[in-house]
Amino acid sequence: MEDKKAETGLQTNRALLREVPLFAGMDERELTKLAGIAHERQYPKGAVLFFSDEPGDALFVIKDGSVKIYLLAGDGREKTLAIFGKGDFFGEMALLDEGPRSAIAETLEETHLLVVDKANFTRLLESTPRMALKIIRVLTERLRQANAQLEGLAFTDVRTRVAGTLKRLAAEHGVAAEGGVRIGIRLTHQQLANLAGTSRETVTRILCELQDEGELAMDGKYIILKG
Ligand code: CMP
């Protein structure tokens, strides 16, 4: 009975891993091995997975749910660096450069994660060059995103920044909806402000303006960007 349960779990994890861009292209043998070494963990909304400056001992892959990656200033202000959803991975930096965690990771909703410990991750990277190349590609994309965020903060007005943040969220977490794209993650105005680098009040004002101008609509707590 237990064996059967374990086998079903292994198959589910293997099916999920196959859909993760990082592991796409691995053959069945490699996927089975990976599914066997990845542990599943479930967290409630608002769980801090790790703080910045802690040593890192694992890589996380999101099976279901979403995770916010952010920095916290001494006075309590927050800067969100990224929001990750199903199929994304995080926590690779501390494993790759052996430095501390570079940011805080917190769940935005109930979230299921697959956790690969450091030793297994290192072994996987060494034995699967394709995966190493993929990690480099994703890191490069994230560096581009970080540059775009810096560019926004340095050179762009706040309205353009908020609109750009919505576009990015729609590209990363969008689902087709009537008349546009629905951002598939529910974010508060404060969370949007932390992403765009502005205040909650400013985000509320800009969202109202964009709504009045027909650029966006609300579907309950979800935002629809009009196409
Ligand atoms: P690590 O430093 O181990 O822990 C925090 C994680 O957040 C980091 O690995 C990356 O996976 C992720 N991360 C840190 N900075 C960024 C960023 N600018 N954009 C996207 N992800 C990031």
mmCIF file of N, CA, C and O and ligand atoms in Angstrom, residues 50-52 54-60 68-71 80-84 89-97 99-105 138-139 141-143 145-147 149 168, ligand 1:
data_model
loop_
_atom_site.group_PDB
_atom_site.id
_atom_site.type_symbol
_atom_site.label_atom_id
_atom_site.label_comp_id
_atom_site.label_asym_id
_atom_site.label_seq_id
_atom_site.Cartn_x
_atom_site.Cartn_y
_atom_site.Cartn_z
ATOM 1 N N PHE A 50 12.602 31.335 3.605
ATOM 2 C CA PHE A 50 13.920 31.679 4.159
ATOM 3 C C PHE A 50 14.073 33.188 4.162
ATOM 4 O O PHE A 50 13.375 33.893 3.437
ATOM 5 N N PHE A 51 14.969 33.658 5.037
ATOM 6 C CA PHE A 51 15.289 35.088 5.099
ATOM 7 C C PHE A 51 16.570 35.342 4.318
ATOM 8 O O PHE A 51 17.346 34.404 4.082
ATOM 9 N N SER A 52 16.800 36.628 3.962
ATOM 10 C CA SER A 52 18.071 36.924 3.315
ATOM 11 C C SER A 52 19.177 36.767 4.361
ATOM 12 O O SER A 52 18.917 36.844 5.560
ATOM 13 N N GLU A 54 20.628 34.156 5.250
ATOM 14 C CA GLU A 54 20.761 32.790 5.779
ATOM 15 C C GLU A 54 21.599 31.964 4.802
ATOM 16 O O GLU A 54 21.579 32.244 3.605
ATOM 17 N N PRO A 55 22.280 30.938 5.292
ATOM 18 C CA PRO A 55 22.940 30.044 4.333
ATOM 19 C C PRO A 55 21.884 29.274 3.539
ATOM 20 O O PRO A 55 20.783 29.046 4.049
ATOM 21 N N GLY A 56 22.210 28.910 2.311
ATOM 22 C CA GLY A 56 21.227 28.203 1.474
ATOM 23 C C GLY A 56 21.552 26.730 1.377
ATOM 24 O O GLY A 56 22.703 26.356 1.152
ATOM 25 N N ASP A 57 20.549 25.886 1.563
ATOM 26 C CA ASP A 57 20.826 24.454 1.492
ATOM 27 C C ASP A 57 19.909 23.717 0.531
ATOM 28 O O ASP A 57 19.937 22.499 0.455
ATOM 29 N N ALA A 58 19.057 24.461 -0.226
ATOM 30 C CA ALA A 58 18.129 23.755 -1.123
ATOM 31 C C ALA A 58 17.650 24.656 -2.262
ATOM 32 O O ALA A 58 17.661 25.882 -2.154
ATOM 33 N N LEU A 59 17.233 23.996 -3.336
ATOM 34 C CA LEU A 59 16.591 24.664 -4.476
ATOM 35 C C LEU A 59 15.098 24.333 -4.406
ATOM 36 O O LEU A 59 14.731 23.218 -4.030
ATOM 37 N N PHE A 60 14.257 25.288 -4.759
ATOM 38 C CA PHE A 60 12.805 25.086 -4.679
ATOM 39 C C PHE A 60 12.180 25.197 -6.065
ATOM 40 O O PHE A 60 12.528 26.103 -6.832
ATOM 41 N N LYS A 68 6.710 35.111 -3.342
ATOM 42 C CA LYS A 68 7.242 36.463 -3.546
ATOM 43 C C LYS A 68 8.691 36.500 -3.067
ATOM 44 O O LYS A 68 9.008 35.991 -1.990
ATOM 45 N N ILE A 69 9.548 37.092 -3.889
ATOM 46 C CA ILE A 69 10.960 37.254 -3.533
ATOM 47 C C ILE A 69 11.172 38.737 -3.266
ATOM 48 O O ILE A 69 10.882 39.568 -4.138
ATOM 49 N N TYR A 70 11.667 39.095 -2.058
ATOM 50 C CA TYR A 70 11.760 40.531 -1.755
ATOM 51 C C TYR A 70 12.888 40.878 -0.802
ATOM 52 O O TYR A 70 13.457 40.016 -0.136
ATOM 53 N N LEU A 71 13.169 42.195 -0.795
ATOM 54 C CA LEU A 71 14.163 42.747 0.119
ATOM 55 C C LEU A 71 13.419 43.599 1.139
ATOM 56 O O LEU A 71 12.393 44.207 0.799
ATOM 57 N N THR A 80 9.854 44.320 -3.818
ATOM 58 C CA THR A 80 9.659 43.000 -4.397
ATOM 59 C C THR A 80 10.530 42.866 -5.638
ATOM 60 O O THR A 80 10.522 43.737 -6.513
ATOM 61 N N LEU A 81 11.273 41.792 -5.719
ATOM 62 C CA LEU A 81 12.146 41.575 -6.885
ATOM 63 C C LEU A 81 11.444 40.722 -7.929
ATOM 64 O O LEU A 81 11.619 40.931 -9.129
ATOM 65 N N ALA A 82 10.660 39.748 -7.474
ATOM 66 C CA ALA A 82 9.998 38.856 -8.438
ATOM 67 C C ALA A 82 8.854 38.126 -7.748
ATOM 68 O O ALA A 82 8.847 37.974 -6.524
ATOM 69 N N ILE A 83 7.907 37.700 -8.570
ATOM 70 C CA ILE A 83 6.847 36.821 -8.071
ATOM 71 C C ILE A 83 6.875 35.582 -8.950
ATOM 72 O O ILE A 83 6.803 35.685 -10.178
ATOM 73 N N PHE A 84 7.041 34.444 -8.321
ATOM 74 C CA PHE A 84 7.151 33.201 -9.084
ATOM 75 C C PHE A 84 5.889 32.360 -8.931
ATOM 76 O O PHE A 84 5.246 32.373 -7.881
ATOM 77 N N PHE A 89 11.476 28.140 -10.575
ATOM 78 C CA PHE A 89 12.377 27.703 -9.497
ATOM 79 C C PHE A 89 13.044 28.914 -8.865
ATOM 80 O O PHE A 89 13.135 29.976 -9.472
ATOM 81 N N PHE A 90 13.506 28.760 -7.628
ATOM 82 C CA PHE A 90 14.250 29.827 -6.944
ATOM 83 C C PHE A 90 15.138 29.189 -5.869
ATOM 84 O O PHE A 90 14.976 28.011 -5.535
ATOM 85 N N GLY A 91 16.059 30.019 -5.360
ATOM 86 C CA GLY A 91 16.959 29.526 -4.312
ATOM 87 C C GLY A 91 18.235 28.938 -4.880
ATOM 88 O O GLY A 91 19.014 28.311 -4.162
ATOM 89 N N GLU A 92 18.471 29.166 -6.195
ATOM 90 C CA GLU A 92 19.664 28.593 -6.835
ATOM 91 C C GLU A 92 20.922 29.424 -6.546
ATOM 92 O O GLU A 92 22.030 28.878 -6.546
ATOM 93 N N MET A 93 20.748 30.740 -6.267
ATOM 94 C CA MET A 93 21.933 31.593 -6.178
ATOM 95 C C MET A 93 22.871 31.184 -5.034
ATOM 96 O O MET A 93 24.076 31.057 -5.224
ATOM 97 N N ALA A 94 22.279 30.987 -3.848
ATOM 98 C CA ALA A 94 23.113 30.634 -2.689
ATOM 99 C C ALA A 94 23.795 29.273 -2.891
ATOM 100 O O ALA A 94 24.863 29.021 -2.337
ATOM 101 N N LEU A 95 23.161 28.417 -3.710
ATOM 102 C CA LEU A 95 23.774 27.105 -3.957
ATOM 103 C C LEU A 95 24.933 27.244 -4.944
ATOM 104 O O LEU A 95 25.932 26.542 -4.849
ATOM 105 N N LEU A 96 24.766 28.170 -5.899
ATOM 106 C CA LEU A 96 25.780 28.279 -6.949
ATOM 107 C C LEU A 96 27.018 29.043 -6.484
ATOM 108 O O LEU A 96 28.133 28.670 -6.825
ATOM 109 N N ASP A 97 26.817 30.127 -5.709
ATOM 110 C CA ASP A 97 28.014 30.906 -5.331
ATOM 111 C C ASP A 97 28.392 30.702 -3.860
ATOM 112 O O ASP A 97 29.336 31.303 -3.368
ATOM 113 N N GLY A 99 27.212 31.811 -1.358
ATOM 114 C CA GLY A 99 26.969 32.982 -0.512
ATOM 115 C C GLY A 99 25.656 32.794 0.228
ATOM 116 O O GLY A 99 24.988 31.761 0.101
ATOM 117 N N PRO A 100 25.261 33.821 1.024
ATOM 118 C CA PRO A 100 23.991 33.702 1.736
ATOM 119 C C PRO A 100 22.800 33.920 0.802
ATOM 120 O O PRO A 100 22.996 34.372 -0.332
ATOM 121 N N ARG A 101 21.586 33.627 1.256
ATOM 122 C CA ARG A 101 20.383 33.919 0.478
ATOM 123 C C ARG A 101 20.373 35.412 0.138
ATOM 124 O O ARG A 101 20.629 36.250 1.017
ATOM 125 N N SER A 102 20.062 35.741 -1.105
ATOM 126 C CA SER A 102 20.145 37.135 -1.551
ATOM 127 C C SER A 102 18.860 37.907 -1.294
ATOM 128 O O SER A 102 18.811 39.121 -1.475
ATOM 129 N N ALA A 103 17.790 37.225 -0.898
ATOM 130 C CA ALA A 103 16.508 37.887 -0.672
ATOM 131 C C ALA A 103 15.630 36.968 0.176
ATOM 132 O O ALA A 103 16.013 35.828 0.457
ATOM 133 N N ILE A 104 14.469 37.489 0.576
ATOM 134 C CA ILE A 104 13.518 36.696 1.375
ATOM 135 C C ILE A 104 12.529 36.023 0.425
ATOM 136 O O ILE A 104 12.167 36.602 -0.604
ATOM 137 N N ALA A 105 12.087 34.818 0.746
ATOM 138 C CA ALA A 105 11.067 34.140 -0.059
ATOM 139 C C ALA A 105 9.856 33.871 0.829
ATOM 140 O O ALA A 105 10.002 33.315 1.924
ATOM 141 N N VAL A 138 18.135 31.134 -17.628
ATOM 142 C CA VAL A 138 17.134 31.756 -16.742
ATOM 143 C C VAL A 138 17.785 32.871 -15.917
ATOM 144 O O VAL A 138 17.206 33.942 -15.736
ATOM 145 N N LEU A 139 19.012 32.634 -15.443
ATOM 146 C CA LEU A 139 19.701 33.674 -14.675
ATOM 147 C C LEU A 139 19.922 34.909 -15.531
ATOM 148 O O LEU A 139 19.798 36.038 -15.061
ATOM 149 N N GLU A 141 18.028 35.860 -18.052
ATOM 150 C CA GLU A 141 16.718 36.524 -18.169
ATOM 151 C C GLU A 141 16.420 37.351 -16.928
ATOM 152 O O GLU A 141 15.916 38.466 -17.015
ATOM 153 N N ARG A 142 16.751 36.774 -15.768
ATOM 154 C CA ARG A 142 16.460 37.492 -14.518
ATOM 155 C C ARG A 142 17.335 38.743 -14.396
ATOM 156 O O ARG A 142 16.895 39.755 -13.858
ATOM 157 N N LEU A 143 18.553 38.650 -14.904
ATOM 158 C CA LEU A 143 19.425 39.832 -14.879
ATOM 159 C C LEU A 143 18.846 40.919 -15.793
ATOM 160 O O LEU A 143 18.831 42.101 -15.455
ATOM 161 N N GLN A 145 15.703 41.335 -16.456
ATOM 162 C CA GLN A 145 14.548 41.881 -15.724
ATOM 163 C C GLN A 145 15.009 42.874 -14.670
ATOM 164 O O GLN A 145 14.405 43.923 -14.483
ATOM 165 N N ALA A 146 16.086 42.491 -13.959
ATOM 166 C CA ALA A 146 16.593 43.374 -12.905
ATOM 167 C C ALA A 146 17.076 44.688 -13.523
ATOM 168 O O ALA A 146 16.836 45.772 -12.979
ATOM 169 N N ASN A 147 17.730 44.599 -14.702
ATOM 170 C CA ASN A 147 18.165 45.821 -15.398
ATOM 171 C C ASN A 147 16.971 46.678 -15.786
ATOM 172 O O ASN A 147 17.001 47.903 -15.661
ATOM 173 N N GLN A 149 14.123 46.758 -14.316
ATOM 174 C CA GLN A 149 13.580 47.389 -13.100
ATOM 175 C C GLN A 149 14.416 48.602 -12.709
ATOM 176 O O GLN A 149 13.887 49.652 -12.358
ATOM 177 N N ARG A 168 4.393 43.208 -17.363
ATOM 178 C CA ARG A 168 5.300 42.102 -17.052
ATOM 179 C C ARG A 168 4.542 40.977 -16.342
ATOM 180 O O ARG A 168 4.699 39.792 -16.663
HETATM 181 P P1 CMP B 1 18.983 32.717 -3.332
HETATM 182 O O1 CMP B 1 19.898 33.891 -3.250
HETATM 183 O O2 CMP B 1 19.500 31.403 -2.961
HETATM 184 O O3 CMP B 1 17.673 33.040 -2.453
HETATM 185 C C1 CMP B 1 16.823 34.106 -2.905
HETATM 186 C C2 CMP B 1 16.393 33.754 -4.289
HETATM 187 O O4 CMP B 1 15.564 34.716 -4.922
HETATM 188 C C3 CMP B 1 17.609 33.698 -5.228
HETATM 189 O O5 CMP B 1 18.399 32.606 -4.840
HETATM 190 C C4 CMP B 1 16.940 33.651 -6.570
HETATM 191 O O6 CMP B 1 16.393 32.393 -6.827
HETATM 192 C C5 CMP B 1 15.797 34.660 -6.318
HETATM 193 N N1 CMP B 1 16.178 36.037 -6.733
HETATM 194 C C6 CMP B 1 17.040 36.882 -6.113
HETATM 195 N N2 CMP B 1 17.104 38.053 -6.780
HETATM 196 C C7 CMP B 1 16.270 37.961 -7.831
HETATM 197 C C8 CMP B 1 15.890 38.842 -8.881
HETATM 198 N N3 CMP B 1 16.399 40.070 -8.996
HETATM 199 N N4 CMP B 1 15.017 38.386 -9.816
HETATM 200 C C9 CMP B 1 14.483 37.132 -9.715
HETATM 201 N N5 CMP B 1 14.804 36.273 -8.727
HETATM 202 C C10 CMP B 1 15.681 36.665 -7.793
#
